[in-house]
C-alpha positions as MATLAB code, in Angstrom:
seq = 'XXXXXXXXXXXXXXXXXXXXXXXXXXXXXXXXXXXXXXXXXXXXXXXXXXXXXXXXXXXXXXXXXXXXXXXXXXXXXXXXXXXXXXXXXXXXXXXXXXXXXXXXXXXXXXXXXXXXXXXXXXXXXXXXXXXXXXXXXXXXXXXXXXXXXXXXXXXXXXXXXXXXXXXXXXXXXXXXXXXXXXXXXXXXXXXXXXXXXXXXXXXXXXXXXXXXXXXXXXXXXXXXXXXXXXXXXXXXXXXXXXXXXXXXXXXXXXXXX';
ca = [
       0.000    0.000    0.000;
       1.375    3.139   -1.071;
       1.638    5.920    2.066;
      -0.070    8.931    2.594;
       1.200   12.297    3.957;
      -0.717   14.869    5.617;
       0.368   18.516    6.999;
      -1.558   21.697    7.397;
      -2.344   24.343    4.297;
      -3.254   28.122    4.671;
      -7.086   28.068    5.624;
      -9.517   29.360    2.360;
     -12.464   31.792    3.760;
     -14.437   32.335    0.551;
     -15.748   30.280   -2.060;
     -13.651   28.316   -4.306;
     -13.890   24.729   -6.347;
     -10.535   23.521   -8.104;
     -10.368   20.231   -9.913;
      -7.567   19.531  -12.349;
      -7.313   16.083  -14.191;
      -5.240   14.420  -16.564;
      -6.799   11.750  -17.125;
      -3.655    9.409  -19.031;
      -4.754    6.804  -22.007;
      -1.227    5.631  -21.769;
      -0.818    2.527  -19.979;
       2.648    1.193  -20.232;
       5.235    2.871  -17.574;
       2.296    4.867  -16.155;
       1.952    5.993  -12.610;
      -0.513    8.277  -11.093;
      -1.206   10.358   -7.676;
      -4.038   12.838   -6.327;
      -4.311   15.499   -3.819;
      -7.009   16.518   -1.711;
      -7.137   19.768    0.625;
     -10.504   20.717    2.633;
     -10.011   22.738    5.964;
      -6.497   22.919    6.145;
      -5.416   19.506    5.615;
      -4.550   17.305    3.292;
      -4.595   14.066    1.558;
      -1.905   13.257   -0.762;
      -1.376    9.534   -2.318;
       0.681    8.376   -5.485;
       1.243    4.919   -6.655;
       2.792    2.827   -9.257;
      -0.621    2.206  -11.412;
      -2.139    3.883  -13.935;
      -4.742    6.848  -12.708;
      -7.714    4.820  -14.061;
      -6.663    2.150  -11.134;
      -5.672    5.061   -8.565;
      -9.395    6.680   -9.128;
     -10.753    3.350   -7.889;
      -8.713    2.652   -4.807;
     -11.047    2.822   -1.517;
      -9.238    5.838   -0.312;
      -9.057    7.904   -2.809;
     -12.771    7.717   -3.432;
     -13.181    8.414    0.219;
     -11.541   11.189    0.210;
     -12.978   12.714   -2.921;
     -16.857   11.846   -1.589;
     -15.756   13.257    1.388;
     -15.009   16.491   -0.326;
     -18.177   16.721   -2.542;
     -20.092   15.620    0.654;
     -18.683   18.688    1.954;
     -19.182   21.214   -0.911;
     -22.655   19.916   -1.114;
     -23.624   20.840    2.823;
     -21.792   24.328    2.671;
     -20.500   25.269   -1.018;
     -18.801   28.776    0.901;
     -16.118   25.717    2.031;
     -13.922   25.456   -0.529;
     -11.732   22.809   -1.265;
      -8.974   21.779   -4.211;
      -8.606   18.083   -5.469;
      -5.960   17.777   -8.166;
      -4.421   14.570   -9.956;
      -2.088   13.690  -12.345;
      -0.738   10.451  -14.651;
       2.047   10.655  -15.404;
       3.959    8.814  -18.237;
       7.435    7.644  -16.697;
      10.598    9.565  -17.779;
      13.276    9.490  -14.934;
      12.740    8.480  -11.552;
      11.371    5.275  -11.130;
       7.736    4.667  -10.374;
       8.160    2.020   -7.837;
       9.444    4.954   -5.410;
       6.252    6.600   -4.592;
       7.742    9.318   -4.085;
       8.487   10.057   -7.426;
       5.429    9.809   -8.515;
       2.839   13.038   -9.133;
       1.855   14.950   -6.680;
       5.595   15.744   -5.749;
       5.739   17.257   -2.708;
       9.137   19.263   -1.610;
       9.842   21.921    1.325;
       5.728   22.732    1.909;
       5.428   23.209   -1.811;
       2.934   20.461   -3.703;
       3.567   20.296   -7.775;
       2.691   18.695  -10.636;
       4.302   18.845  -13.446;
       3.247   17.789  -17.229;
       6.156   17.259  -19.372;
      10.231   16.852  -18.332;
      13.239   18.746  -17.187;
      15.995   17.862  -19.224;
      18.687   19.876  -16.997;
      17.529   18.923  -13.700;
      21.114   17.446  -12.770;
      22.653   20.565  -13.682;
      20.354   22.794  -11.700;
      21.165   20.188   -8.613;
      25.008   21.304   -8.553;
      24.070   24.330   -9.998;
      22.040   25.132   -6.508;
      24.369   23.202   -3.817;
      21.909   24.985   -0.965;
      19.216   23.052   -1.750;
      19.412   19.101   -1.044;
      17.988   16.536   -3.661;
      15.754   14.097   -1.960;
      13.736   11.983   -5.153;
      14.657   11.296   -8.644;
      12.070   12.927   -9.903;
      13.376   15.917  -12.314;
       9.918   17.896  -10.750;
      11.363   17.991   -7.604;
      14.208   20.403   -8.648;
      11.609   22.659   -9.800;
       9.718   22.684   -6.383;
      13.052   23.221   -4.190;
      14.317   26.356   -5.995;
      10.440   27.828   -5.903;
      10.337   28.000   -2.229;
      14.134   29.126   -1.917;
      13.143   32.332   -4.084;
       9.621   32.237   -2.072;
      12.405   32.501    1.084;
      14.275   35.122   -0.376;
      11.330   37.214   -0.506;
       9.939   36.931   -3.934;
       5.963   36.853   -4.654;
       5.219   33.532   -6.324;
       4.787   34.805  -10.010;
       8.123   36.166   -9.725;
       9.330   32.570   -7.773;
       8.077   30.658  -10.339;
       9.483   32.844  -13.194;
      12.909   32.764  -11.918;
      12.793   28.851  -11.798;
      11.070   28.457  -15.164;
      13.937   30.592  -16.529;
      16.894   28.393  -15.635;
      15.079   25.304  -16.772;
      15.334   23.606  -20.339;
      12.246   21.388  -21.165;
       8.588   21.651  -21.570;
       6.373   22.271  -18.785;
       2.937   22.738  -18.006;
       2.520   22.640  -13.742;
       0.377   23.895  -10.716;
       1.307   24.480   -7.238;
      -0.179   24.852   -3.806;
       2.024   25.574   -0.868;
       1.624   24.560    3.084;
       1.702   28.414    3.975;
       0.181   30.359    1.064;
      -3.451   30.892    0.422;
      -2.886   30.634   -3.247;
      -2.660   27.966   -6.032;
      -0.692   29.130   -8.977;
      -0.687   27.733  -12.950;
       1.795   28.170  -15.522;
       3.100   27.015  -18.470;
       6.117   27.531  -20.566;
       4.686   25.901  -23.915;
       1.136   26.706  -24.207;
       0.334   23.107  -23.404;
      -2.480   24.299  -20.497;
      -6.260   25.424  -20.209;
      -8.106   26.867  -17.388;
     -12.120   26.588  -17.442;
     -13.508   29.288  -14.820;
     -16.106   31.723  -14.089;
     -13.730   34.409  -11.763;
     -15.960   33.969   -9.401;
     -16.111   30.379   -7.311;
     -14.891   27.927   -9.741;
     -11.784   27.114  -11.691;
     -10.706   23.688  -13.015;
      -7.688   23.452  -15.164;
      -6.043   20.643  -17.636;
      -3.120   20.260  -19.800;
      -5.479   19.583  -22.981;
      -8.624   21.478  -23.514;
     -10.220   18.273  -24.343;
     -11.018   17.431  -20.600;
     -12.559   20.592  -19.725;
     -14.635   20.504  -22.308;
     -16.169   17.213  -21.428;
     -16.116   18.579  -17.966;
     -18.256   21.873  -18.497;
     -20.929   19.398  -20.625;
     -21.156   16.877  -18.074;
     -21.473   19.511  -15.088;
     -23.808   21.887  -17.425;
     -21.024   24.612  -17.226;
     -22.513   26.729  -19.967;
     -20.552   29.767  -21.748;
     -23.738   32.341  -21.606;
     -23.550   31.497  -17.655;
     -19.831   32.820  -17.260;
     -17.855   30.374  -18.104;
     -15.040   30.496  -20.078;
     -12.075   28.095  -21.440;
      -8.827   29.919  -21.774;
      -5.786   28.768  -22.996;
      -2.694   29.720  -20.892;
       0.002   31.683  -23.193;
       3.313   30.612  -23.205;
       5.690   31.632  -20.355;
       2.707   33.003  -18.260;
       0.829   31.730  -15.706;
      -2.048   32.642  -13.181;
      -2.380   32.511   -8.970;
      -5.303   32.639   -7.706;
      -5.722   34.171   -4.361;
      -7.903   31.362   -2.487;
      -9.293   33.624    0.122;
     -10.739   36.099   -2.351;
     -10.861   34.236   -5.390;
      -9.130   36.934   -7.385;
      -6.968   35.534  -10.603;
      -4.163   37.787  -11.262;
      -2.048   36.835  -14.464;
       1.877   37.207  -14.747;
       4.656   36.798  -17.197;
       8.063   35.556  -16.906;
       9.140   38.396  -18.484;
       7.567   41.006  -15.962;
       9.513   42.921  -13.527;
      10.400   41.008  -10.266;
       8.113   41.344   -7.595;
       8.403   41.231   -3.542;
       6.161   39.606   -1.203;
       3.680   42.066   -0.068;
       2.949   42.146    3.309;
];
């Protein structure tokens, strides 16, 4: 049985629904995790099986009828449940922990696509310490050292992006910010949301179109499929549910606050 991990996340006040899936057709050297937060914990759980398989474990059902359960009684309580399959590259899936979610230094990632350099950004950065094999975890670590130095995350996520060679479409939640961020440096991700109390995203929009038809999500109701641009991204302020946009070519920014 694979493990799970738990530890506290920033508390959300206002309304907010995230789901992102890839949903893999791949089966051969597949792997798959999710991640579930509701009330400032959460639920994280990646195994050596395709996501199909993961989906139908006992737990992970739990946890994701827990969550609806919840959003059903009081829909002000918001919650994120993300997932991921992901087709093996480096890092082998029989460590869990190499498998999607990654989770490094409070920050939780997943990644779509491969770092080629991630060995050179290792020795590169000897103050941070290389714990998986996963080339995602790189990516993680040097995001919370610029978060530590004082940088907001658009600019954290920017500087990292810019020292990496490869193709990446990720998200990001972190154990002490109230904000889950998107970006992409090849185009290769779509957000579905109405700015107001829902926002799902996926790396083809494909999924999100099946998504709005199946929950009724209509366009004349609000809401909207957009593709992310390359090398940009969004974070979305969880407490307010405001989506601010930012480029990796923008100006460096400073935590506010």
């Amino acid at each position: 049985t694979s493990p799970t991990s738990r530890f506290p996340i920033g508390r959300s006040t206002s309304r907010a629904v995230f789901i992102s899936t890839s949903i893999g057709r791949l089966e051969f050297s597949e792997s798959g995790g999710v991640y579930t937060a509701e009330a400032g914990v959460f639920f994280s759980l990646e195994k050596d099986i395709p996501i199909r398989e993961l989906l139908r474990e006992e737990c992970v059902r739990a946890a994701i009828d827990r969550l609806a359960r919840a959003y059903r009684d009081d829909p002000d309580q918001p919650f994120t449940a993300v997932g991921h399959s992901r087709l093996v590259t480096n890092g082998s899936q029989l460590r869990n922990e190499n498998n999607q979610p990654v989770v490094k230094d409070g920050v939780v990632g997943i990644l779509n696509g491969i770092i080629v350099n991630d060995d050179a950004l290792w020795a590169r950065h000897p103050e941070i310490r290389r714990t998986y094999d996963v080339d995602a975890e790189v990516m993680l670590a040097l995001i919370r050292r610029h978060l530590e130095s004082g940088w907001d995350v658009g600019t954290a996520i920017s500087k990292t992006v810019a020292e990496a060679f490869g193709m990446v479409a990720a998200a990001y939640l972190f154990n002490d910010l109230d904000v889950l961020a998107v970006t992409t440096n090849n185009g290769s991700l779509y957000v579905l949301t109405n700015e107001s109390d829902f926002l799902a995203f996926a790396s083809e929009a494909h999924f999100l179109r099946v998504l709005a038809a199946r929950m009724g999500l209509r366009e004349e109701d609000g809401f909207l499929l957009h593709q992310i641009r390359p090398a940009t991204g969004y974070v979305l302020d969880l407490r307010q549910f405001q989506l601010q946009t930012f480029a990796c070519s923008d100006e460096p920014r400073r935590l506010s606050g």
